[in-house]
Amino acid sequence: MPIVIIILIIILLVVVPGVRVVRQFERGVVFTLGKYSGTRDPGLRIVIPYLQTMSRVDVRSTPIDVPKQEVITKDNVTVNVDAIVYFRVLSPSKALLETTNYVYATTNFAQAALRDITGNFELDELLSKRDEISAQIKEIVDKETDKWGIDIENVKLQNIELPSDMKRAMAKQAEAERERRAAIIAADGEKSAAQAVSEAASLLAKTPGGIQIRTLQTLEKISSDPSQKTVIMLPAGAEKFLQHLG
């Protein structure tokens, strides 16, 4: 019996405290007497109590919000820009050994890159080239965080907040542009209509009896209207005769 009790005590003091469960989306980084001694895959793992410790690192794709940054664009417009960064830990040991807090470090470096890159663009470019700017930020942050065993999967600019006076100016500009386009469309329509009338008049003038036929068609339309009308028909050339008398 004493032997069984001793074995149970050893199990309780040594084996049970050393049992660790590493989940599928984690990796366990083991330290022996403070020194890195290996990385454990998912499953039931045993460490030596009091001599070894194990830190779990999440290796899933992780989104982090880059807080709103005040940026002065290349054309001296002050805007507020924020972004979201997706990263994944590729080397759990590097993530723990090379920086005290890899999430905080990645966030801060992304903030600095966001300010530096967006400040190199004018406002119109900042609004129209989001994908290009995001790609440049990703490249810079990915290069820097590689030494921490972190892969930057994607960077997306989210909100670009403009000053109130700039919003009003852009709204007026957009309204003026809409009015300009509407005027051009109306002018093109009038031009097309005038051209069609001119071509029709030219064709009628060249067609023998065309004017007379058109006149008769007009009279027919007028006569179908029940309202009372008085139509005075003058023979061809009457206008010149009346002008001669005058």
GROMACS .gro file of N, CA and C in nm, residues 61-68 81-87 106-107 110-111 114 134 137-138 141 152-159:
model
   96
   61SER      N    1  -0.545   3.293  -3.896
   61SER     CA    2  -0.544   3.428  -3.953
   61SER      C    3  -0.615   3.521  -3.856
   62THR      N    4  -0.547   3.628  -3.819
   62THR     CA    5  -0.599   3.717  -3.714
   62THR      C    6  -0.611   3.860  -3.767
   63PRO      N    7  -0.730   3.920  -3.755
   63PRO     CA    8  -0.745   4.061  -3.796
   63PRO      C    9  -0.714   4.155  -3.681
   64ILE      N   10  -0.646   4.263  -3.711
   64ILE     CA   11  -0.621   4.368  -3.611
   64ILE      C   12  -0.659   4.503  -3.673
   65ASP      N   13  -0.727   4.583  -3.595
   65ASP     CA   14  -0.766   4.717  -3.641
   65ASP      C   15  -0.652   4.814  -3.619
   66VAL      N   16  -0.620   4.887  -3.723
   66VAL     CA   17  -0.522   4.995  -3.711
   66VAL      C   18  -0.600   5.122  -3.676
   67PRO      N   19  -0.580   5.179  -3.559
   67PRO     CA   20  -0.659   5.296  -3.517
   67PRO      C   21  -0.649   5.412  -3.616
   68LYS      N   22  -0.748   5.497  -3.610
   68LYS     CA   23  -0.755   5.613  -3.699
   68LYS      C   24  -0.630   5.700  -3.684
   81VAL      N   25  -0.743   5.844  -4.148
   81VAL     CA   26  -0.746   5.716  -4.220
   81VAL      C   27  -0.728   5.603  -4.121
   82ASP      N   28  -0.808   5.497  -4.135
   82ASP     CA   29  -0.785   5.376  -4.057
   82ASP      C   30  -0.783   5.255  -4.150
   83ALA      N   31  -0.738   5.143  -4.097
   83ALA     CA   32  -0.721   5.024  -4.181
   83ALA      C   33  -0.738   4.899  -4.097
   84ILE      N   34  -0.740   4.785  -4.164
   84ILE     CA   35  -0.744   4.656  -4.096
   84ILE      C   36  -0.635   4.568  -4.157
   85VAL      N   37  -0.563   4.497  -4.071
   85VAL     CA   38  -0.452   4.412  -4.113
   85VAL      C   39  -0.483   4.268  -4.075
   86TYR      N   40  -0.464   4.177  -4.170
   86TYR     CA   41  -0.481   4.034  -4.145
   86TYR      C   42  -0.342   3.969  -4.143
   87PHE      N   43  -0.309   3.903  -4.032
   87PHE     CA   44  -0.177   3.840  -4.023
   87PHE      C   45  -0.191   3.698  -3.968
  106THR      N   46   0.307   4.447  -3.424
  106THR     CA   47   0.255   4.450  -3.562
  106THR      C   48   0.160   4.567  -3.580
  107THR      N   49   0.074   4.590  -3.483
  107THR     CA   50  -0.022   4.701  -3.490
  107THR      C   51   0.049   4.835  -3.500
  110ALA      N   52   0.221   4.883  -3.832
  110ALA     CA   53   0.121   4.910  -3.935
  110ALA      C   54   0.073   5.055  -3.928
  111GLN      N   55   0.061   5.109  -3.808
  111GLN     CA   56   0.023   5.250  -3.793
  111GLN      C   57   0.126   5.342  -3.858
  114LEU      N   58   0.113   5.312  -4.232
  114LEU     CA   59  -0.008   5.378  -4.283
  114LEU      C   60   0.014   5.528  -4.298
  134SER      N   61  -0.292   5.009  -5.022
  134SER     CA   62  -0.296   4.894  -4.931
  134SER      C   63  -0.184   4.796  -4.962
  137ILE      N   64   0.148   4.929  -4.825
  137ILE     CA   65   0.154   4.914  -4.679
  137ILE      C   66   0.182   4.768  -4.644
  138LYS      N   67   0.113   4.676  -4.710
  138LYS     CA   68   0.133   4.532  -4.684
  138LYS      C   69   0.279   4.493  -4.708
  141VAL      N   70   0.505   4.635  -4.418
  141VAL     CA   71   0.481   4.570  -4.288
  141VAL      C   72   0.523   4.424  -4.293
  152ILE      N   73   0.205   3.883  -4.317
  152ILE     CA   74   0.093   3.976  -4.337
  152ILE      C   75   0.016   3.930  -4.460
  153GLU      N   76  -0.106   3.883  -4.439
  153GLU     CA   77  -0.185   3.826  -4.548
  153GLU      C   78  -0.255   3.934  -4.631
  154ASN      N   79  -0.303   4.037  -4.564
  154ASN     CA   80  -0.376   4.141  -4.637
  154ASN      C   81  -0.385   4.268  -4.554
  155VAL      N   82  -0.393   4.380  -4.624
  155VAL     CA   83  -0.415   4.510  -4.560
  155VAL      C   84  -0.524   4.582  -4.638
  156LYS      N   85  -0.622   4.635  -4.568
  156LYS     CA   86  -0.732   4.705  -4.634
  156LYS      C   87  -0.754   4.841  -4.568
  157LEU      N   88  -0.747   4.946  -4.650
  157LEU     CA   89  -0.789   5.078  -4.601
  157LEU      C   90  -0.940   5.076  -4.582
  158GLN      N   91  -0.987   5.125  -4.469
  158GLN     CA   92  -1.131   5.121  -4.444
  158GLN      C   93  -1.197   5.257  -4.465
  159ASN      N   94  -1.173   5.349  -4.376
  159ASN     CA   95  -1.240   5.479  -4.383
  159ASN      C   96  -1.139   5.590  -4.407
   0.00000   0.00000   0.00000
